[in-house]
JSON list of C-alpha atoms in Angstrom, two decimals:
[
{"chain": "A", "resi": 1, "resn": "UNK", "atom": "CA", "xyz": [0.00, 0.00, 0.00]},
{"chain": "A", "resi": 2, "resn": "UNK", "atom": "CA", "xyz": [1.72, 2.78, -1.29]},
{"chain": "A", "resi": 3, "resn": "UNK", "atom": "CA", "xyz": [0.89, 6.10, 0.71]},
{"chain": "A", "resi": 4, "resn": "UNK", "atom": "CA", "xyz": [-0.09, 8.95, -1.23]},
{"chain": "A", "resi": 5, "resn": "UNK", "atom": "CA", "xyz": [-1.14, 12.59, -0.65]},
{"chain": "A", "resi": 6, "resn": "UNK", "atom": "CA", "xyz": [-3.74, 14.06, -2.84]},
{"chain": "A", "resi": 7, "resn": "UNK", "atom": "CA", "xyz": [-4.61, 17.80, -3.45]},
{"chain": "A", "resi": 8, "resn": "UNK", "atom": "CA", "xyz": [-6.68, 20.46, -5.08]},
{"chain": "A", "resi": 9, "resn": "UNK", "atom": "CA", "xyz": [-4.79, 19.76, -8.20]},
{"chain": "A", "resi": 10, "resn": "UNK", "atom": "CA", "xyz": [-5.77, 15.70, -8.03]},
{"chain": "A", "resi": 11, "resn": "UNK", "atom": "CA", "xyz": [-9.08, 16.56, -7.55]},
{"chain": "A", "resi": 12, "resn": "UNK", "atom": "CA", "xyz": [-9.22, 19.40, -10.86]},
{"chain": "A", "resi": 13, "resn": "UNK", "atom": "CA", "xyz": [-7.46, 16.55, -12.30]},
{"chain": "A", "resi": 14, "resn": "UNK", "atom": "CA", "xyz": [-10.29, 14.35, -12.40]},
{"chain": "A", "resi": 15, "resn": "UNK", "atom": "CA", "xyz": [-12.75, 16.50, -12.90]},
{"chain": "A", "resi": 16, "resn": "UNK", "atom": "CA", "xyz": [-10.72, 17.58, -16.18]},
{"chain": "A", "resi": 17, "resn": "UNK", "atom": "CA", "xyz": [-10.12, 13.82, -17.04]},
{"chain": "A", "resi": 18, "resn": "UNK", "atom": "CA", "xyz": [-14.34, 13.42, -16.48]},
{"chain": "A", "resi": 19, "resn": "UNK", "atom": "CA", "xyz": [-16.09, 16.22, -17.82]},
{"chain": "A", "resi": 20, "resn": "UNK", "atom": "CA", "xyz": [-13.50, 17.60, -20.22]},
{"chain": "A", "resi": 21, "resn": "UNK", "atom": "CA", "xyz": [-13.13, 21.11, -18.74]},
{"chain": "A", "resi": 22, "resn": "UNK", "atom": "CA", "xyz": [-9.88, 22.93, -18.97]},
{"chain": "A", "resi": 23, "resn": "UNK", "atom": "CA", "xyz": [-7.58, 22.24, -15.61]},
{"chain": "A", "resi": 24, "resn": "UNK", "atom": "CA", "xyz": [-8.06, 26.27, -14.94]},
{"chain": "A", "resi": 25, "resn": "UNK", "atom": "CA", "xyz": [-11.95, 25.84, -15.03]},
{"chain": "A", "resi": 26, "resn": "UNK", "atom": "CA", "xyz": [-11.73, 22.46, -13.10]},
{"chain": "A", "resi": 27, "resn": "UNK", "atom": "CA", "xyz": [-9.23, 23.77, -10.54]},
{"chain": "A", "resi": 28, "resn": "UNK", "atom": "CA", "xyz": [-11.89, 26.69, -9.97]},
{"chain": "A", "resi": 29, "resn": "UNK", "atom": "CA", "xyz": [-14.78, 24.45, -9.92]},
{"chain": "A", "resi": 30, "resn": "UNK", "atom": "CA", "xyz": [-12.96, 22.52, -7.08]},
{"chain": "A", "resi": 31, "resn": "UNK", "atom": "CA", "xyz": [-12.32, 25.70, -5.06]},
{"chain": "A", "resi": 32, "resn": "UNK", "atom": "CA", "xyz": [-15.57, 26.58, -5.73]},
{"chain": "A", "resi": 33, "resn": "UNK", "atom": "CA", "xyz": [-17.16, 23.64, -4.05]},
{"chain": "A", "resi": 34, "resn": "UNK", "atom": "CA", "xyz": [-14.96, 23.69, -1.09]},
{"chain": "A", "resi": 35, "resn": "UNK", "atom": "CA", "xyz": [-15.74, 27.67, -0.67]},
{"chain": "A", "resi": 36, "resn": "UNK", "atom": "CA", "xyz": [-19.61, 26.87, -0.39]},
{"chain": "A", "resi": 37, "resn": "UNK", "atom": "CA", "xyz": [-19.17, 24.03, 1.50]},
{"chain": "A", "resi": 38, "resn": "UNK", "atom": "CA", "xyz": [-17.39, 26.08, 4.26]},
{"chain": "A", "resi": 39, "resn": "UNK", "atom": "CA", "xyz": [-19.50, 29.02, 3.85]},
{"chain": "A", "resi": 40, "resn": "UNK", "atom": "CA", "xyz": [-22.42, 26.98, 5.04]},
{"chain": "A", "resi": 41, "resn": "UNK", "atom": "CA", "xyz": [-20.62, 25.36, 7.92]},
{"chain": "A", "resi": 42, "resn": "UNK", "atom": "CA", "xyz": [-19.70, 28.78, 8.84]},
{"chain": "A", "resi": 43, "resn": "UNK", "atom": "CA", "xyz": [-23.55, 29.91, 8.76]},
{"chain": "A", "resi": 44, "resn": "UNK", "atom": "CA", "xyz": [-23.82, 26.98, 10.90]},
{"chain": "A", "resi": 45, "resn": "UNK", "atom": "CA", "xyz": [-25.28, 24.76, 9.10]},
{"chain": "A", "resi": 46, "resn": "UNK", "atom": "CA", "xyz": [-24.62, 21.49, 8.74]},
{"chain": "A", "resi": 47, "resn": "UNK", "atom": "CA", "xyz": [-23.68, 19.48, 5.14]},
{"chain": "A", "resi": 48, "resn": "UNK", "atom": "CA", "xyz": [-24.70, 16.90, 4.14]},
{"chain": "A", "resi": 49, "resn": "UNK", "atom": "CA", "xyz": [-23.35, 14.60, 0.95]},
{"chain": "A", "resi": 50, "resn": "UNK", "atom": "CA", "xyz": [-25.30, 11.81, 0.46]},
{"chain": "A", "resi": 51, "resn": "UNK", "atom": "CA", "xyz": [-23.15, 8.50, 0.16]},
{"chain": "A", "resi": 52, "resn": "UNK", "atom": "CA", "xyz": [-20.26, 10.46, 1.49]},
{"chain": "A", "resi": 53, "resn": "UNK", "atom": "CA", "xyz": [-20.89, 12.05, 4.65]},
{"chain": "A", "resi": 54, "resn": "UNK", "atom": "CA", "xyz": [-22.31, 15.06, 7.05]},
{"chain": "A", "resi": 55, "resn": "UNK", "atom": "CA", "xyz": [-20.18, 18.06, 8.37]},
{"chain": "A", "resi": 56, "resn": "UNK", "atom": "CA", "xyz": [-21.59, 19.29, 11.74]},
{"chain": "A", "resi": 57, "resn": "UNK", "atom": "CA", "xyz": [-20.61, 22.25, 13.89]},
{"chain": "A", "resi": 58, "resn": "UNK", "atom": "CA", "xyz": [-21.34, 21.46, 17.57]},
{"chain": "A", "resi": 59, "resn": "UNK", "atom": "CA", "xyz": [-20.96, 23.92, 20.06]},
{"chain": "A", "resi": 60, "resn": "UNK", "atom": "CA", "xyz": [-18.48, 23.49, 22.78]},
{"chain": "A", "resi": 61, "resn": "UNK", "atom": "CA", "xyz": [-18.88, 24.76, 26.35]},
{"chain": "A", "resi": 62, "resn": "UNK", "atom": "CA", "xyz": [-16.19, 26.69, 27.92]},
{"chain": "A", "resi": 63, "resn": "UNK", "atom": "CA", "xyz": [-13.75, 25.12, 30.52]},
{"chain": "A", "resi": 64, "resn": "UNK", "atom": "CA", "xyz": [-10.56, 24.58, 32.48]},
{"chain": "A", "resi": 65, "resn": "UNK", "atom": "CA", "xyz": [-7.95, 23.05, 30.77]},
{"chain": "A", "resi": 66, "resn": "UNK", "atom": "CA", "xyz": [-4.47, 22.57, 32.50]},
{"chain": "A", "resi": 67, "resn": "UNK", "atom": "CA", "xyz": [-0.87, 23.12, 30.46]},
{"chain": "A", "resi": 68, "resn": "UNK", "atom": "CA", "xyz": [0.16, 19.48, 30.39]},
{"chain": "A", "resi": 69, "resn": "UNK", "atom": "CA", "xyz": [3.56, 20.63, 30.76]},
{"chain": "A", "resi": 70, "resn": "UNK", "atom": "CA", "xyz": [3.69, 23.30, 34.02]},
{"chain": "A", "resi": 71, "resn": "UNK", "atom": "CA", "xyz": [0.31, 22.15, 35.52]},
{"chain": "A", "resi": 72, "resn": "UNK", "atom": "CA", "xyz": [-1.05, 25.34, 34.91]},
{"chain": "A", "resi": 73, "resn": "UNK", "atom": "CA", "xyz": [-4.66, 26.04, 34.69]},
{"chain": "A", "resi": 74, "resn": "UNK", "atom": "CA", "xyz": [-5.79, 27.91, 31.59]},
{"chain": "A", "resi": 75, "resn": "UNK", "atom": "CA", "xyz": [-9.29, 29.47, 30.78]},
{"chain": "A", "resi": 76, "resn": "UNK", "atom": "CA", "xyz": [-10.27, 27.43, 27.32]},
{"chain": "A", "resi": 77, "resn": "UNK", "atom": "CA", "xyz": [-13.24, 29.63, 25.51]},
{"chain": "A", "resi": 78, "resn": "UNK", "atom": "CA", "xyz": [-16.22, 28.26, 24.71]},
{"chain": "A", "resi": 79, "resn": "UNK", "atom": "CA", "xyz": [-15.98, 27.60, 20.51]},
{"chain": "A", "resi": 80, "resn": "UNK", "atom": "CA", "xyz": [-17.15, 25.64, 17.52]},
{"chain": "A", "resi": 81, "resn": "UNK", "atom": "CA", "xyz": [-15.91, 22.68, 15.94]},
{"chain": "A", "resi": 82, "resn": "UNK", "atom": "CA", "xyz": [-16.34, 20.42, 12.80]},
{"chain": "A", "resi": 83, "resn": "UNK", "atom": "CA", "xyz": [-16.66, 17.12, 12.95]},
{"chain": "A", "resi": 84, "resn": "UNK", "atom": "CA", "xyz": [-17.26, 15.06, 10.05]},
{"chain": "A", "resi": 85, "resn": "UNK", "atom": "CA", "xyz": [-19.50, 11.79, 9.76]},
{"chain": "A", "resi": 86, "resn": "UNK", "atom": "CA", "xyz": [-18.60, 8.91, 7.02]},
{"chain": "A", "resi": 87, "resn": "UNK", "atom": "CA", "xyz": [-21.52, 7.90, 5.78]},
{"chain": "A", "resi": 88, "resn": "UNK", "atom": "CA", "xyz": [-21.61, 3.28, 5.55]},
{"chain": "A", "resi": 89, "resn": "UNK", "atom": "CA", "xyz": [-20.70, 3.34, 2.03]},
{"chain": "A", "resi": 90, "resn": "UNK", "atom": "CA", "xyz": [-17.96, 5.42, 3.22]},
{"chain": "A", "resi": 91, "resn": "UNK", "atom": "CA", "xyz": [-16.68, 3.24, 5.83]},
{"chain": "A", "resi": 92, "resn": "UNK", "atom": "CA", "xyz": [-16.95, 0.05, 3.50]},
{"chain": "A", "resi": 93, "resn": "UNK", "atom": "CA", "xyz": [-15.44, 1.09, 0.89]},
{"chain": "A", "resi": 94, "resn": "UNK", "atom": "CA", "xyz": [-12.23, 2.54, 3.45]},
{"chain": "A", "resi": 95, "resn": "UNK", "atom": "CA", "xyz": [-12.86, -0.52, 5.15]},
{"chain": "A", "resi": 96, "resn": "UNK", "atom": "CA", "xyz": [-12.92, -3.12, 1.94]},
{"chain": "A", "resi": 97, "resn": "UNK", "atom": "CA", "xyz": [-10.09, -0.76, 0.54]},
{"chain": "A", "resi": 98, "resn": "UNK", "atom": "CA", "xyz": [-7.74, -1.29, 3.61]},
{"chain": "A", "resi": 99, "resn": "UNK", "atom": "CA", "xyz": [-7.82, -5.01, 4.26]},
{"chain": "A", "resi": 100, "resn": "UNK", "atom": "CA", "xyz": [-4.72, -6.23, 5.07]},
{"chain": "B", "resi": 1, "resn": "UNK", "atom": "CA", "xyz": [-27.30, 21.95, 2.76]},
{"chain": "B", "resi": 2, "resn": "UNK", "atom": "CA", "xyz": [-27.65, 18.89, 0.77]},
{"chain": "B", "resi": 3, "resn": "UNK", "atom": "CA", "xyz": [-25.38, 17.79, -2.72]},
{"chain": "B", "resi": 4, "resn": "UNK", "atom": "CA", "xyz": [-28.47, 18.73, -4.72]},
{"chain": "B", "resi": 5, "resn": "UNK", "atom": "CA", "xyz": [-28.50, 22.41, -2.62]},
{"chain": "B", "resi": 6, "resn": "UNK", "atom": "CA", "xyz": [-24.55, 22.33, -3.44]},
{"chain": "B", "resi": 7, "resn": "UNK", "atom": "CA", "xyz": [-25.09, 21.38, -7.27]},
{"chain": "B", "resi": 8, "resn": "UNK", "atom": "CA", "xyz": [-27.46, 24.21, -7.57]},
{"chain": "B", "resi": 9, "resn": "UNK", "atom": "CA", "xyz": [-25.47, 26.68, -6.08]},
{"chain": "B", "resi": 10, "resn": "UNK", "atom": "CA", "xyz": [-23.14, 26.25, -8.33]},
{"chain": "B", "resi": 11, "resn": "UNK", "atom": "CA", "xyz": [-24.75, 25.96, -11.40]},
{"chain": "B", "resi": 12, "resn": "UNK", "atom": "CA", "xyz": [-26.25, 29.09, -10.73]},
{"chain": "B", "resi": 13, "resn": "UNK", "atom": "CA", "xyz": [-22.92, 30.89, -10.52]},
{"chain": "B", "resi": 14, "resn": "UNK", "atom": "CA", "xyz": [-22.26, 28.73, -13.70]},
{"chain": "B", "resi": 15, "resn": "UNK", "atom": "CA", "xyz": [-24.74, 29.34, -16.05]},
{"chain": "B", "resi": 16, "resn": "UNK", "atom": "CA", "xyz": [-22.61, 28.43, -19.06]},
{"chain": "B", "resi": 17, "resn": "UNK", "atom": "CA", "xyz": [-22.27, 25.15, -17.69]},
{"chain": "B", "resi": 18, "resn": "UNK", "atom": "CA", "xyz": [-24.91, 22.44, -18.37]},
{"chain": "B", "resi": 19, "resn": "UNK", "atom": "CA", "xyz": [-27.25, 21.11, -15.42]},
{"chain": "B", "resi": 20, "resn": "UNK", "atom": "CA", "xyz": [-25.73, 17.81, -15.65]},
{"chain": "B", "resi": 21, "resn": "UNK", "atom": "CA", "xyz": [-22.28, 18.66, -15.99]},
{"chain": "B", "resi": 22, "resn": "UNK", "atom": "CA", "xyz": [-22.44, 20.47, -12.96]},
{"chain": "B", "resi": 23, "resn": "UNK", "atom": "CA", "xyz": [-23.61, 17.51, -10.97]},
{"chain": "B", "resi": 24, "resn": "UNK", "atom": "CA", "xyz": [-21.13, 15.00, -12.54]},
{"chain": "B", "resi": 25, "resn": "UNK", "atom": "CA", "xyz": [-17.98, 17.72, -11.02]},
{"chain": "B", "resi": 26, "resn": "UNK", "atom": "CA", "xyz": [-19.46, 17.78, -7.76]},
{"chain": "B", "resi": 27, "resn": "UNK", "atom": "CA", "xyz": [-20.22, 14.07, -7.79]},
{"chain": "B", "resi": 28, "resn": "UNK", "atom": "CA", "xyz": [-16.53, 13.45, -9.42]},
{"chain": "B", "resi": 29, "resn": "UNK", "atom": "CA", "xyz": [-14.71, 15.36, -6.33]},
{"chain": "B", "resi": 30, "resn": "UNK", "atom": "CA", "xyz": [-16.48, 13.64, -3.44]},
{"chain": "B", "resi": 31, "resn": "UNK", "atom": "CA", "xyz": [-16.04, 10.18, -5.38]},
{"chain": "B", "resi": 32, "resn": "UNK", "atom": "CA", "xyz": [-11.81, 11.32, -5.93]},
{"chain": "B", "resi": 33, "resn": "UNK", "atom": "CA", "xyz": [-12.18, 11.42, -2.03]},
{"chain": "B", "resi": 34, "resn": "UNK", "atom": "CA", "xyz": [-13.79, 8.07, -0.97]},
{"chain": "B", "resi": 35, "resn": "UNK", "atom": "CA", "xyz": [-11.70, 6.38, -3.67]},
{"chain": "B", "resi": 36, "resn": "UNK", "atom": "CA", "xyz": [-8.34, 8.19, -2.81]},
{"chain": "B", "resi": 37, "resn": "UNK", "atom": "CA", "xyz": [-9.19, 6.07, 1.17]},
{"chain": "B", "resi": 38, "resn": "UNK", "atom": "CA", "xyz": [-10.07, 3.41, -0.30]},
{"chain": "B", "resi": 39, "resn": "UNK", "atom": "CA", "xyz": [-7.32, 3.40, -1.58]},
{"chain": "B", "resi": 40, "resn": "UNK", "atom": "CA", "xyz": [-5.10, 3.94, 2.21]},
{"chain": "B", "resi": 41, "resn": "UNK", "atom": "CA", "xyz": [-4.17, 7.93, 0.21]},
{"chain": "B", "resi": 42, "resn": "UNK", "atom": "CA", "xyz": [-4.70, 11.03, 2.25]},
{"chain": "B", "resi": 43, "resn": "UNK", "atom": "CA", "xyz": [-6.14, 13.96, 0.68]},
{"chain": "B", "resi": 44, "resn": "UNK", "atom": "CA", "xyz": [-5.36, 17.04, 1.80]},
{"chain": "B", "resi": 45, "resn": "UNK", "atom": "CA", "xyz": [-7.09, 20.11, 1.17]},
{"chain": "B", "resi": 46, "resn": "UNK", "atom": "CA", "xyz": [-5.59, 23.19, 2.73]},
{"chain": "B", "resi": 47, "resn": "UNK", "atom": "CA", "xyz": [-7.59, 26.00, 4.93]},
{"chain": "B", "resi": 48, "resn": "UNK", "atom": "CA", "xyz": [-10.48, 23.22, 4.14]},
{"chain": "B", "resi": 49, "resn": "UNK", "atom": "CA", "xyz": [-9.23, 19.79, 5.97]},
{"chain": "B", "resi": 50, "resn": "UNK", "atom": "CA", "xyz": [-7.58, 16.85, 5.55]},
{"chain": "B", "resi": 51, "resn": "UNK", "atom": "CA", "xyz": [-9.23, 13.26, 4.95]},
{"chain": "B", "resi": 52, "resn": "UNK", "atom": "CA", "xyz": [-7.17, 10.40, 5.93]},
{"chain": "B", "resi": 53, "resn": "UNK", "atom": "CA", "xyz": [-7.57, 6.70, 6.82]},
{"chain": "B", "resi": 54, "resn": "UNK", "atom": "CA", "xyz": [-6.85, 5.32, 10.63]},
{"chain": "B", "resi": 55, "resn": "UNK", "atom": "CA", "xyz": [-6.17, 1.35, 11.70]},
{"chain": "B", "resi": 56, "resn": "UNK", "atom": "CA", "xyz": [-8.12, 0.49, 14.41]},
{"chain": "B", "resi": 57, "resn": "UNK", "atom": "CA", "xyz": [-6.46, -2.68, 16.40]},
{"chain": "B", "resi": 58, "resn": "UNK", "atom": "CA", "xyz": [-8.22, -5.77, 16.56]},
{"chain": "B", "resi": 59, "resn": "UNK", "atom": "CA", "xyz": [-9.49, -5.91, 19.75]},
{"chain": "B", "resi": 60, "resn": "UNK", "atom": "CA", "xyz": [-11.85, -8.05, 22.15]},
{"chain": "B", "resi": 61, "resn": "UNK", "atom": "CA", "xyz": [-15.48, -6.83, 22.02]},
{"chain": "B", "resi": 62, "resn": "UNK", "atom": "CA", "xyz": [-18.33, -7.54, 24.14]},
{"chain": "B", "resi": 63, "resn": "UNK", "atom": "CA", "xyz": [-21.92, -8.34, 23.48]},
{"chain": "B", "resi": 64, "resn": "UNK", "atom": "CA", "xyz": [-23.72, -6.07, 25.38]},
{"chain": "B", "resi": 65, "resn": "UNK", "atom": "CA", "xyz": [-26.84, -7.52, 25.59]},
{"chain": "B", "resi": 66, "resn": "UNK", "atom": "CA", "xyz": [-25.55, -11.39, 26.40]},
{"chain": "B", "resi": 67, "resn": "UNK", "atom": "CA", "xyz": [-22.15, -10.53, 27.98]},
{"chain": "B", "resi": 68, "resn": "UNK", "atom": "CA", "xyz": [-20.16, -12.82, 25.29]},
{"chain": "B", "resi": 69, "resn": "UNK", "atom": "CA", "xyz": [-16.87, -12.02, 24.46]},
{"chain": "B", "resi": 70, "resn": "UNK", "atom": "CA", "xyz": [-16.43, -11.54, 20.63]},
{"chain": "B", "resi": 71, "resn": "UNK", "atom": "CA", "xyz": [-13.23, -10.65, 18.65]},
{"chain": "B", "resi": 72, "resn": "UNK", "atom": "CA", "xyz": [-13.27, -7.39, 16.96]},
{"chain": "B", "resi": 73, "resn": "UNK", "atom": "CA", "xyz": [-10.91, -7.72, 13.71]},
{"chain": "B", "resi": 74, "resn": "UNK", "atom": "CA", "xyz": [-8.46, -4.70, 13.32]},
{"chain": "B", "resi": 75, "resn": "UNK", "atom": "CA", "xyz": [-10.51, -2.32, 10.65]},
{"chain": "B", "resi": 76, "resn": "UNK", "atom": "CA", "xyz": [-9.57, 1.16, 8.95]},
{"chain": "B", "resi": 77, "resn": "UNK", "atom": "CA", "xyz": [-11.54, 4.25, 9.47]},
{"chain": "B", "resi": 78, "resn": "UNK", "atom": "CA", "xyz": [-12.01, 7.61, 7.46]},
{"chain": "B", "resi": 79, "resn": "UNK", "atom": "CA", "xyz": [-11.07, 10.56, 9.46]},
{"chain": "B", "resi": 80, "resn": "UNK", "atom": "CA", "xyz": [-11.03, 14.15, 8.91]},
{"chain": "B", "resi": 81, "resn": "UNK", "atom": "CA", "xyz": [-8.95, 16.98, 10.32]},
{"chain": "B", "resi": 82, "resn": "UNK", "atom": "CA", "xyz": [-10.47, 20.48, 9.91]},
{"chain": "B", "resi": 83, "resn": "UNK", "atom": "CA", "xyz": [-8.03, 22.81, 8.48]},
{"chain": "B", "resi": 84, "resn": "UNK", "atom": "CA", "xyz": [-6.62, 25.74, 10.57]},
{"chain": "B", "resi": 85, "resn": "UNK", "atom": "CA", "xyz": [-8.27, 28.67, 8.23]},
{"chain": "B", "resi": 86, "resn": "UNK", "atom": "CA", "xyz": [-11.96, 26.85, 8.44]},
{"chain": "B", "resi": 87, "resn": "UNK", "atom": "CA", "xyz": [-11.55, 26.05, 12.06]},
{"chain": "B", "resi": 88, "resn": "UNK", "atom": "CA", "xyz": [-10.71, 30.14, 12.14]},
{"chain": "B", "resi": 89, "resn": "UNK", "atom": "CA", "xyz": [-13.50, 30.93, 10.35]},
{"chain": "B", "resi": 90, "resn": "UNK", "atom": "CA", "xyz": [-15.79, 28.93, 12.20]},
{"chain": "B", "resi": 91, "resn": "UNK", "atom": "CA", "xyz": [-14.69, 31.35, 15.45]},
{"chain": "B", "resi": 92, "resn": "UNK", "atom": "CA", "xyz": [-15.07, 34.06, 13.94]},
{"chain": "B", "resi": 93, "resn": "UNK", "atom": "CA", "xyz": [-11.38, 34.77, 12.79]}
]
């Protein structure tokens, strides 16, 4: 299994190879996607791709955390995350993928 | 927002682009994903997030309704790792 990192440019790759735009358009489609993708998540909404998965924001409360280091205790504010949900076909197909 | 809500959006800031078109990029990039972990890849998408694949050891599970000891086999999971400039955003940055 041969590790690889994929980018933007993997992803306007394929949409070039698929629907035959120009790498420029496909690169700006890509951005494009991600951009309202974000957007929503930062209206707080959440997204949700069928047969991929959901982005959620959930809301977390404010509380002490402690430097692991001096033992300190430091205010952390309350803020919002993203977590992200696999939908099953998802996880199967990571799953089947990864079988060792 | 749903992938149809997604695919409209931008086909409406695309209006030389065909309906279907549109649908088959949007579809295209999410499949690039799932395939690239299927695949063990990582795909990293800056200020966005990164998707990657984690092993889970085998381990032993329990049935919690009889008790029974069952062995869990070791299995990979998708993950994703917001990206600093969304988590920013999402604060208010």
């Amino acid at each position: 299994m041969a590790e690889k990192t994929l980018t933007r440019m993997d992803l306007a790759e394929a949409v070039h190879a698929e629907v035959g735009l120009s790498r420029n358009d496909s690169a700006d489609l890509v951005e494009s996607v991600l951009q309202h993708v974000s957007d929503a998540l930062v209206r707080g909404e959440s997204v949700k791709i069928s047969s991929f998965g959901t982005f959620s924001i959930r809301d977390k409360a404010a509380r002490m955390g402690r430097n692991p280091k001096t033992g300190e205790e430091v205010p952390i504010s309350p803020r919002r995350v993203l977590t992200f949900r696999p939908s099953h076909l998802m996880k199967d197909k990571v799953a089947a993928g990864n079988k060792s | 927002m749903i992938r149809s809500e997604l695919i409209q959006k931008i086909a409406d800031e695309n209006p030389h682009l065909y309906q279907r078109d549109v649908e088959k990029i949007v579809n295209t990039i999410f499949e690039e994903i799932t395939d690239a972990m299927a695949r063990g890849d990582r795909v990293e998408l800056r200020g966005f997030g990164a998707f990657s694949v984690k092993k889970r050891d085998g381990r032993t599970g329990r049935n919690p309704r009889t008790g029974e000891s069952v062995a869990v086999e070791e299995k990979h999971v998708p993950f994703f790792k917001t990206g600093k400039l969304l988590r920013d955003r999402l604060n208010g940055a």
